[in-house]
Amino acid sequence: MNILIVGLGLIGASLAKTLKKNTSHRVLGWNRTESVSRRAVDDGVIDETGNIEDLIPKADITFINFYPDAIAPFILEHQALFKENSIVTDSCGIKTKLCKELDKRDFHFYFVGAHPMAGREVSGYDNSLATLFDNASFICTPYDYTPKYITDALVGLAQEMGFARTVVTTPEHHDEMIAFTSQIAHVLACSYVLSPLAPYHAGYSAGSYRDVSRVARINADMWTQLFIDNGEPLVREIDDLVSNLMKFKYAIVNGDENQLHDLMEKGNKIKEEIG
Amino acid sequence: MNILIVGLGLIGASLAKTLKKNTSHRVLGWNRTESVSRRAVDDGVIDETGNIEDLIPKADITFINFYPDAIAPFILEHQALFKENSIVTDSCGIKTKLCKELDKRDFHFYFVGAHPMAGREVSGYDNSLATLFDNASFICTPYDYTPKYITDALVGLAQEMGFARTVVTTPEHHDEMIAFTSQIAHVLACSYVLSPLAPYHAGYSAGSYRDVSRVARINADMWTQLFIDNGEPLVREIDDLVSNLMKFKYAIVNGDENQLHDLMEKGNKIKEEIG
C-alpha cells in the first residue's frame, strides 16, 4: 500500500518511522514547512514527498496529523482528491467533535477517526521516534455505517506497525476515557507546578515530584483546543478530582485518621488491582 | 565508626546496604522481628545483630527507621543507653513534630532529625536496594544549639554514602517543602485513581496516566501519620491545588481559550525552568 503521512511533527514523523521499521508499505509524506519533508526524505523517514495535490490521489491510507481544529478543514478542502474507497484517518487526541464534522455518508472515501496513544513532553520532527508507539494503544472510532472490512484494514495496519493493543470504540467513549487517562493528568500536573513552592523544590524532591509534574511540560496551543473541544467530560473529571481532594482535606483538618486511612487504602487497592 | 540501623524495612535495610557498598564503617542492625535481623546478617547487609540493649551503647551514629509516631518513644525509652556524644538520627518524612518532641538540651547524645529522600511503592526488607539513594537528597534539621561538628559529621556520612545532595535546614521549612514535593503528590495520585473511570483505563492509557497514578500505591498506615502530623502545610497545598484546578475548570466552562492557554503556558514555563 501507499500510506501518506500529512504533517511530519512528533506524531506524524513517528508514524512514518514506525511504518518504515515494521512494514514494507511505501510511505509518502508531506509537511506544511517544505524543508521538513525534504529532510524526512534524506533521513529515509519517508520514501517520497511532493505537492499535496499529487500525493493525496496515490494514497490507500492517509493519516492527517494536525492540531485538532485543522483536520476537518483540510479533509474537506481536499476531498475531491482522495482515492476512491481509500481510508482517511487522523491522530488527534479527541474524537467526538471531529467525527461529527466528518460524518458524511456520501464521501467516496472512508473517514475513520483514530488516536495512536503516545506522546512526549517535546514536539516536532526532531523529537520523533521509531519506538514512540512501542507498548501503545491504537484506538479507532468508526461510524456505525463504516464497513467492517475498512475498520479491519486500519486495525490490521496498526497491528502490523507493532502497536501493543488496538481498541475499536465510539468517539464519545474514547473522549470520556481520555478525559480521565490523559487530559485531567495534564490539568493536574500544571495545577501542581503552579504552587508558590514549586520554584524551590530542588533538594526536597524525589520520584513523586518528578512523575506527577512531568506532563506539565505541555504544548499550550494544542492542549487548549483539546480541552475546549472535550469540555464536558473533562469538567466532570475535574469535579471528581476536586471532590476527592476535599475529602482528604477535611479528613486532615478534622484529624480523622480512619477516614484518611480509608481513602488511601481505597486508592492503593484500586492502583494495585488495575495497574 | 559503628553505625546502628534500627528497623530493617525498606529504608533501614537500604541505608545498611548503602553503607556496606560505599563506606567501610561497621554496620550493626536490629529489627523488631528477629528473623529479619538474622537474614540481614546472612545476606551480608549488616555485620552484627543482637539485643537492642547491647547494640545501642556501641553505636557512634544510630539511625531509627520506624513509623513517625514510634521514633520519639523509642529514643526516650532507651535514652540512657546511647553512647556519650554519639549522634542519634532518623529517616521519617516529616520533622517538625519529632524535633519538638526531642528538643532536649540535656541529652548526653545529639539528636538530629534527618530525611534520606527516597521511597518505593513497595515496602519491607525484601524490597530494599543498595541503589535506593542514588540521585537522592539527604536532608537534616539540626537545632540551633546542635554543635556544627555534629551536623558536619552527619552530612559527611551522607556524602560518603553517595547521596547526590545534602541539605541542612529547619524542620519547619523541610515540612513545608515536603508537603509540596511529596505529600500533595501522594494525595493527588490517590484522588486521581478514585475517579469512577479508573477501573476501565486499560487500552486508553499511556505515560501520563502511569506517571501521575504511580504513587497511589501507598502504605496507608504510614502516610496517615505523616499527613496528620503535617496537617497545616499539607492543607495549604491542597487549597492551592484545588484553586488552580478551579481556574482550569472555569476557563473550560467559559470557553475562555486565552485564560486556558495562559495557565498552561505558565505551568509549562515553570516546569521548563525548574525541571
Coordinates of C-alpha atoms in Angstrom, one line a residue, chain B:
Chain B
M1 CA 32.6 4.1 63.1
N2 CA 29.9 1.7 64.3
I3 CA 26.7 2.7 62.7
L4 CA 23.5 1.1 64.1
I5 CA 20.4 0.7 61.9
V6 CA 17.3 0.3 64.0
G7 CA 14.4 -1.1 61.8
L8 CA 15.4 -3.1 58.7
G9 CA 12.4 -2.3 56.5
L10 CA 12.7 -0.6 53.0
I11 CA 14.5 2.5 54.2
G12 CA 16.6 0.9 57.1
A13 CA 17.9 -2.0 55.1
S14 CA 18.5 0.3 52.1
L15 CA 20.6 2.5 54.4
A16 CA 22.5 -0.6 55.6
K17 CA 23.2 -1.8 52.0
T18 CA 24.3 1.7 51.0
L19 CA 26.7 1.9 54.0
K20 CA 28.2 -1.6 53.2
K21 CA 28.5 -0.7 49.5
N22 CA 30.1 2.8 49.8
T23 CA 31.8 3.0 53.2
S24 CA 34.0 0.9 55.4
H25 CA 32.0 1.6 58.6
R26 CA 30.8 -1.4 60.7
V27 CA 27.1 -1.8 60.3
L28 CA 25.1 -3.0 63.3
G29 CA 21.4 -3.8 62.8
W30 CA 18.3 -4.5 64.7
N31 CA 14.7 -5.3 63.8
R32 CA 11.7 -5.9 65.9
T33 CA 11.0 -9.2 64.1
E34 CA 14.2 -11.0 64.9
S35 CA 14.2 -13.3 61.8
V36 CA 14.7 -10.2 59.6
S37 CA 17.9 -9.2 61.5
R38 CA 19.2 -12.8 61.2
R39 CA 18.5 -12.7 57.4
A40 CA 20.3 -9.4 57.2
V41 CA 23.4 -10.9 58.8
D42 CA 23.2 -13.9 56.5
D43 CA 22.8 -11.6 53.4
G44 CA 25.8 -9.5 54.5
V45 CA 23.5 -6.5 54.7
I46 CA 24.7 -5.9 58.3
D47 CA 27.8 -7.0 60.2
E48 CA 26.2 -7.8 63.5
T49 CA 22.9 -8.0 65.3
G50 CA 21.9 -8.9 68.9
N51 CA 19.9 -7.4 71.8
I52 CA 19.0 -3.8 71.3
E53 CA 20.4 -3.1 74.8
D54 CA 23.8 -4.4 73.8
L55 CA 23.8 -2.8 70.3
I56 CA 22.9 0.8 71.2
P57 CA 25.9 1.5 73.5
K58 CA 28.3 0.5 70.7
A59 CA 27.0 2.9 68.1
D60 CA 28.6 6.2 67.1
I61 CA 25.7 7.0 64.9
T62 CA 22.2 5.4 65.3
F63 CA 19.5 5.7 62.5
I64 CA 16.0 5.0 63.8
N65 CA 13.8 3.8 60.9
F66 CA 10.3 3.5 62.4
Y67 CA 6.9 4.9 61.6
P68 CA 6.9 8.6 62.6
D69 CA 5.0 8.2 65.9
A70 CA 7.2 5.4 67.2
I71 CA 10.5 7.2 66.9
A72 CA 10.5 9.6 69.9
P73 CA 9.1 6.9 72.3
F74 CA 11.9 4.6 71.3
I75 CA 14.6 7.1 71.8
L76 CA 13.2 8.3 75.1
E77 CA 12.8 4.7 76.4
H78 CA 16.4 3.9 75.5
Q79 CA 18.0 7.3 76.2
A80 CA 20.3 6.1 79.0
L81 CA 21.9 3.5 76.7
F82 CA 23.2 5.8 73.9
K83 CA 26.9 6.4 73.8
E84 CA 28.1 9.8 75.2
N85 CA 28.3 12.4 72.4
S86 CA 27.0 10.0 69.8
I87 CA 24.6 11.0 67.0
V88 CA 21.0 9.7 67.0
T89 CA 19.0 10.4 63.9
D90 CA 16.0 9.1 62.0
S91 CA 14.6 8.7 58.5
C92 CA 11.0 9.7 58.7
G93 CA 9.3 12.0 56.2
I94 CA 8.4 14.9 58.5
K95 CA 10.5 16.7 61.0
T96 CA 8.7 19.5 63.0
K97 CA 6.7 17.3 65.4
L98 CA 9.5 14.8 66.0
C99 CA 12.2 17.5 66.5
K100 CA 9.9 19.3 69.0
E101 CA 9.4 16.1 71.0
L102 CA 13.2 15.5 71.2
D103 CA 14.2 19.2 71.7
K104 CA 16.2 18.4 74.9
R105 CA 19.5 20.2 75.5
D106 CA 20.3 17.8 78.4
F107 CA 20.7 14.6 76.3
H108 CA 24.2 13.3 76.7
F109 CA 24.0 12.4 72.9
Y110 CA 22.9 14.6 70.0
F111 CA 19.6 14.0 68.3
V112 CA 19.5 15.5 64.7
G113 CA 16.4 14.8 62.6
A114 CA 17.1 13.6 59.1
H115 CA 15.2 12.6 55.9
P116 CA 17.0 10.4 53.3
M117 CA 14.6 11.3 50.5
A118 CA 13.7 8.3 48.5
G119 CA 11.0 5.6 48.5
R120 CA 9.3 2.9 46.5
E121 CA 5.7 1.8 46.1
V122 CA 6.6 -1.4 47.9
S123 CA 7.9 -1.7 51.4
G124 CA 9.8 -4.1 53.7
Y125 CA 13.3 -5.7 53.9
D126 CA 12.8 -7.7 50.7
N127 CA 12.3 -4.6 48.6
S128 CA 15.4 -2.7 50.0
L129 CA 18.0 -1.7 47.5
A130 CA 21.7 -0.6 47.7
T131 CA 20.8 1.9 44.9
L132 CA 17.7 3.5 46.5
F133 CA 19.5 6.7 47.4
D134 CA 21.4 7.2 44.1
N135 CA 20.4 10.7 43.0
A136 CA 18.6 11.3 46.3
S137 CA 18.8 14.2 48.7
F138 CA 19.8 13.8 52.3
I139 CA 18.1 16.5 54.4
C140 CA 18.9 17.1 58.0
T141 CA 17.4 19.5 60.5
P142 CA 19.7 20.2 63.5
Y143 CA 18.6 22.5 66.4
D144 CA 20.2 25.9 66.6
Y145 CA 22.2 24.6 69.6
T146 CA 23.5 21.5 67.8
P147 CA 27.3 21.8 67.5
K148 CA 28.5 22.4 63.9
Y149 CA 30.9 19.5 64.1
I150 CA 28.0 17.1 64.8
T151 CA 25.9 18.4 61.8
D152 CA 29.1 18.2 59.7
A153 CA 29.7 14.6 60.8
L154 CA 26.2 13.5 59.8
V155 CA 26.3 15.4 56.5
G156 CA 29.8 14.0 55.8
L157 CA 28.5 10.4 56.3
A158 CA 25.6 11.1 53.9
Q159 CA 28.2 12.3 51.3
E160 CA 30.3 9.3 51.9
M161 CA 27.3 7.1 51.4
G162 CA 26.8 8.6 48.0
F163 CA 23.7 10.9 48.4
A164 CA 23.6 13.2 45.4
R165 CA 22.9 16.2 47.5
T166 CA 22.8 17.2 51.2
V167 CA 20.6 20.0 52.6
V168 CA 20.7 21.5 56.1
T169 CA 17.5 23.3 57.0
T170 CA 14.9 23.9 59.7
P171 CA 12.2 21.3 60.5
E172 CA 9.5 23.8 59.6
H173 CA 11.0 24.6 56.1
H174 CA 11.6 20.9 55.5
D175 CA 7.9 20.1 56.3
E176 CA 6.5 22.9 54.2
M177 CA 8.6 21.8 51.1
I178 CA 7.8 18.1 51.6
A179 CA 4.1 19.0 51.8
F180 CA 4.5 20.2 48.2
T181 CA 7.1 17.8 46.7
S182 CA 5.9 14.6 48.2
Q183 CA 2.7 14.7 50.3
I184 CA 0.4 16.5 48.0
A185 CA 1.7 14.3 45.1
H186 CA 0.5 11.3 47.0
V187 CA -2.8 12.9 47.9
L188 CA -3.5 13.8 44.3
A189 CA -2.4 10.4 42.9
C190 CA -4.9 8.7 45.3
S191 CA -7.6 11.3 44.5
Y192 CA -7.0 10.7 40.8
V193 CA -7.4 6.9 40.9
L194 CA -10.6 7.3 42.9
S195 CA -12.3 8.5 39.7
P196 CA -15.2 6.2 38.7
L197 CA -13.5 5.7 35.3
A198 CA -10.2 4.4 36.8
P199 CA -11.1 0.7 36.6
Y200 CA -11.6 1.0 32.8
H201 CA -8.4 2.7 31.9
A202 CA -6.8 -0.3 30.1
G203 CA -6.4 0.4 26.4
Y204 CA -7.0 4.1 26.9
S205 CA -3.9 5.0 29.0
A206 CA -0.3 5.9 28.3
G207 CA 2.6 7.6 30.1
S208 CA 0.6 10.4 31.7
Y209 CA -1.8 8.0 33.5
R210 CA 1.1 5.7 34.5
D211 CA 3.2 8.5 36.0
V212 CA 0.5 10.6 37.7
S213 CA -1.1 7.5 39.3
R214 CA 2.2 5.7 40.3
V215 CA 2.3 6.8 44.0
A216 CA -1.3 5.9 44.6
R217 CA 0.4 2.6 45.6
I218 CA 0.7 3.8 49.2
N219 CA 1.3 2.5 52.7
A220 CA -1.9 3.9 54.3
D221 CA -0.7 3.3 57.9
M222 CA 2.5 5.3 57.5
W223 CA 1.1 8.1 55.4
T224 CA -1.9 8.6 57.7
Q225 CA 0.6 9.5 60.4
L226 CA 2.6 11.7 58.1
F227 CA -0.4 13.6 56.8
I228 CA -2.0 14.2 60.2
D229 CA 1.3 15.3 61.7
N230 CA 2.0 17.8 58.9
G231 CA -1.6 19.0 58.5
E232 CA -1.2 22.7 58.2
P233 CA 1.3 22.9 55.3
L234 CA -0.4 20.0 53.6
V235 CA -3.9 21.6 53.7
R236 CA -2.3 24.8 52.3
E237 CA -1.0 22.8 49.3
I238 CA -4.4 21.1 48.8
D239 CA -6.1 24.5 48.9
D240 CA -3.6 25.9 46.3
L241 CA -4.1 22.8 44.1
V242 CA -7.8 23.0 44.2
S243 CA -7.8 26.7 43.5
N244 CA -5.6 26.1 40.4
L245 CA -7.9 23.2 39.2
M246 CA -10.9 25.5 39.6
K247 CA -9.2 28.1 37.3
F248 CA -8.8 25.4 34.7
K249 CA -12.4 24.4 35.2
Y250 CA -13.9 27.9 34.8
A251 CA -11.7 28.6 31.8
I252 CA -13.1 25.5 30.1
V253 CA -16.7 26.1 31.2
N254 CA -16.5 29.7 29.9
G255 CA -14.7 28.6 26.7
D256 CA -12.0 31.1 27.7
E257 CA -9.2 29.9 25.4
N258 CA -6.8 32.8 26.4
Q259 CA -7.1 32.0 30.1
L260 CA -6.6 28.3 29.5
H261 CA -3.6 29.0 27.3
D262 CA -2.1 31.3 29.9
L263 CA -2.5 28.7 32.7
M264 CA -0.7 26.0 30.6
E265 CA 1.9 28.4 29.3
K266 CA 2.7 29.4 32.9
G267 CA 2.8 25.7 34.1
N268 CA 4.9 24.8 31.1
K269 CA 7.4 27.6 31.7
I270 CA 7.8 26.8 35.4
K271 CA 8.4 23.1 34.6
E272 CA 10.8 24.0 31.8
E273 CA 12.8 26.3 34.1
I274 CA 12.8 24.3 37.3
G275 CA 12.9 20.8 36.0

